[in-house]
PDB file of C-alpha atoms in Angstrom:
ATOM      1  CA  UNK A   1     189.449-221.772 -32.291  1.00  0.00           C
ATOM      2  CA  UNK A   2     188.035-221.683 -28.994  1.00  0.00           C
ATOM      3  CA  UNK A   3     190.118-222.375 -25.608  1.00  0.00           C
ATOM      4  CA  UNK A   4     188.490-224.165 -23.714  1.00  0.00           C
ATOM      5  CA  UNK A   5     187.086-222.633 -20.082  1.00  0.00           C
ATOM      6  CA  UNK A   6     189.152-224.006 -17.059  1.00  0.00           C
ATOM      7  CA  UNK A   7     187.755-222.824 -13.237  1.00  0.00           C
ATOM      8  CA  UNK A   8     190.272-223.790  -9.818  1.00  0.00           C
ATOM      9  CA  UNK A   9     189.128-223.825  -6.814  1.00  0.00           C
ATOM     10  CA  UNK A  10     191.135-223.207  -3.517  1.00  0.00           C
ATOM     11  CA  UNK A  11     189.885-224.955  -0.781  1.00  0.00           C
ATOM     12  CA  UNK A  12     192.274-223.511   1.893  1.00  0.00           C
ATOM     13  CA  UNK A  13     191.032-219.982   0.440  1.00  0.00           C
ATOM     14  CA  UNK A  14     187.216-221.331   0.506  1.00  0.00           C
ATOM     15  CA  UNK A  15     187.471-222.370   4.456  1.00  0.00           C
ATOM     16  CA  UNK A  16     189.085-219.303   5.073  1.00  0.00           C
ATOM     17  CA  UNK A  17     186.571-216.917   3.321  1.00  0.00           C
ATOM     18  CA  UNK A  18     183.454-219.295   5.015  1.00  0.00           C
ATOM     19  CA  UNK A  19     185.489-218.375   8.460  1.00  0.00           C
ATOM     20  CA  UNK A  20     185.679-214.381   7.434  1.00  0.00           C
ATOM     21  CA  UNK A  21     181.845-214.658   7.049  1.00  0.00           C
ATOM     22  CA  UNK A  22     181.308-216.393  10.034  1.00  0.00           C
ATOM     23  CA  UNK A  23     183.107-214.008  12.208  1.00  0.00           C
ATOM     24  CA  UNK A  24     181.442-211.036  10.281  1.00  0.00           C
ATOM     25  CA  UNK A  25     177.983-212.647  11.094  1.00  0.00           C
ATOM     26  CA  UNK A  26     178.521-214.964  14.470  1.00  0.00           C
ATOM     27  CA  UNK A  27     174.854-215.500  15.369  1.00  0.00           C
ATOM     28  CA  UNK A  28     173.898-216.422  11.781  1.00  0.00           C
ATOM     29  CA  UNK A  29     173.897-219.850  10.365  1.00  0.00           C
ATOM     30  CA  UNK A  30     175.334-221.429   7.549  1.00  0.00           C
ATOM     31  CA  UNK A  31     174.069-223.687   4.489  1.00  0.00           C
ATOM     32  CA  UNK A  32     176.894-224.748   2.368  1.00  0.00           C
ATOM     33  CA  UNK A  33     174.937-225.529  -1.304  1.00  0.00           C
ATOM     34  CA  UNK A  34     177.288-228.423  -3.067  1.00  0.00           C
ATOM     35  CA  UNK A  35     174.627-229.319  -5.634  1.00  0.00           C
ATOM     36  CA  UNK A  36     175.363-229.947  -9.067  1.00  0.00           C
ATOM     37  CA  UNK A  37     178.704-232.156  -8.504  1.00  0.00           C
ATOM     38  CA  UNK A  38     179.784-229.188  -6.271  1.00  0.00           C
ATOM     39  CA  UNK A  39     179.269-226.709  -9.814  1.00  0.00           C
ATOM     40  CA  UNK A  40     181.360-229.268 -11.316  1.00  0.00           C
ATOM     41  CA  UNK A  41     184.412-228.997  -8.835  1.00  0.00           C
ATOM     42  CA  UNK A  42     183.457-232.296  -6.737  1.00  0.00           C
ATOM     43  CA  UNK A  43     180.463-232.286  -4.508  1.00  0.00           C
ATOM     44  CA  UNK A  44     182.377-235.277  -2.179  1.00  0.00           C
ATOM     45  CA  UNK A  45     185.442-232.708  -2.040  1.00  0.00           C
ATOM     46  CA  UNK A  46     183.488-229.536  -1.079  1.00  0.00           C
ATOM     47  CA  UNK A  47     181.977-231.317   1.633  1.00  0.00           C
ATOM     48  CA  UNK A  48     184.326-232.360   2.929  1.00  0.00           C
ATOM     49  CA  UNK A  49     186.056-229.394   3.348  1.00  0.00           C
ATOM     50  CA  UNK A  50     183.179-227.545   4.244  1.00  0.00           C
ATOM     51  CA  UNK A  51     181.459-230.146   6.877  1.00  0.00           C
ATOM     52  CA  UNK A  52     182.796-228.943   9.884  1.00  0.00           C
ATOM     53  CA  UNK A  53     182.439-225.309   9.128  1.00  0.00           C
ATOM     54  CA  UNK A  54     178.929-225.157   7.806  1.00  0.00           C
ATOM     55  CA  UNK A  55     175.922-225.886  10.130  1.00  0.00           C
ATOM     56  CA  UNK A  56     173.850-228.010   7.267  1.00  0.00           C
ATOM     57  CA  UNK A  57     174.939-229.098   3.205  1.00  0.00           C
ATOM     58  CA  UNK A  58     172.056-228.586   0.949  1.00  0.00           C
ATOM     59  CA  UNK A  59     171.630-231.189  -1.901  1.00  0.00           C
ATOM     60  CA  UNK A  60     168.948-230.227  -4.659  1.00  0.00           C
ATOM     61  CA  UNK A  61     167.903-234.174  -5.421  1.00  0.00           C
ATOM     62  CA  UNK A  62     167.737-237.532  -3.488  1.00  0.00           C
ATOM     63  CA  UNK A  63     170.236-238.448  -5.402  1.00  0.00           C
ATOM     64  CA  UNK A  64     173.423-235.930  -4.641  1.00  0.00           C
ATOM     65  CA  UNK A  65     172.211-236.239  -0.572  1.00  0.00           C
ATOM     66  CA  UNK A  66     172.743-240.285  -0.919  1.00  0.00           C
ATOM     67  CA  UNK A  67     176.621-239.303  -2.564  1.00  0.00           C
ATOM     68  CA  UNK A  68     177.570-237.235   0.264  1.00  0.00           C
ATOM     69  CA  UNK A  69     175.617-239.474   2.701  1.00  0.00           C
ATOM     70  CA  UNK A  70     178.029-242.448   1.745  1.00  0.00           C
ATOM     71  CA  UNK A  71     180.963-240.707   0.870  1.00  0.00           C
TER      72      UNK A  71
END
């Protein structure tokens, strides 16, 4: 019988690896992707944790940019 596949996100541990790679790279800019429902963990949640570290969120439809948009 197969178990079925489980994936948890940290979010404190996600802001502070985004602020590792900005102070490893300080000129460079980042895109935070949250397409696909965030890869299924809540594209509304990862933006919002990500939204004042990231420079731009990148959507891949209309669709998911309207979600965050009125979120």
């Amino acid at each position: 019988m197969a178990r079925p596949n489980q994936a948890r996100l940290d979010l404190g541990a996600l802001r502070h690896n985004l602020g590792i790679a900005q102070k490893l790279a300080p000129r460079s800019k980042v895109i935070a992707v949250v397409k696909a429902n965030g890869y299924g963990h809540g594209a509304v949640t990862i933006a919002r944790q990500l939204e004042s570290l990231a420079d731009a969120l990148a959507v891949a439809s209309i669709e998911e940019a309207v979600e965050l948009r009125d979120a």
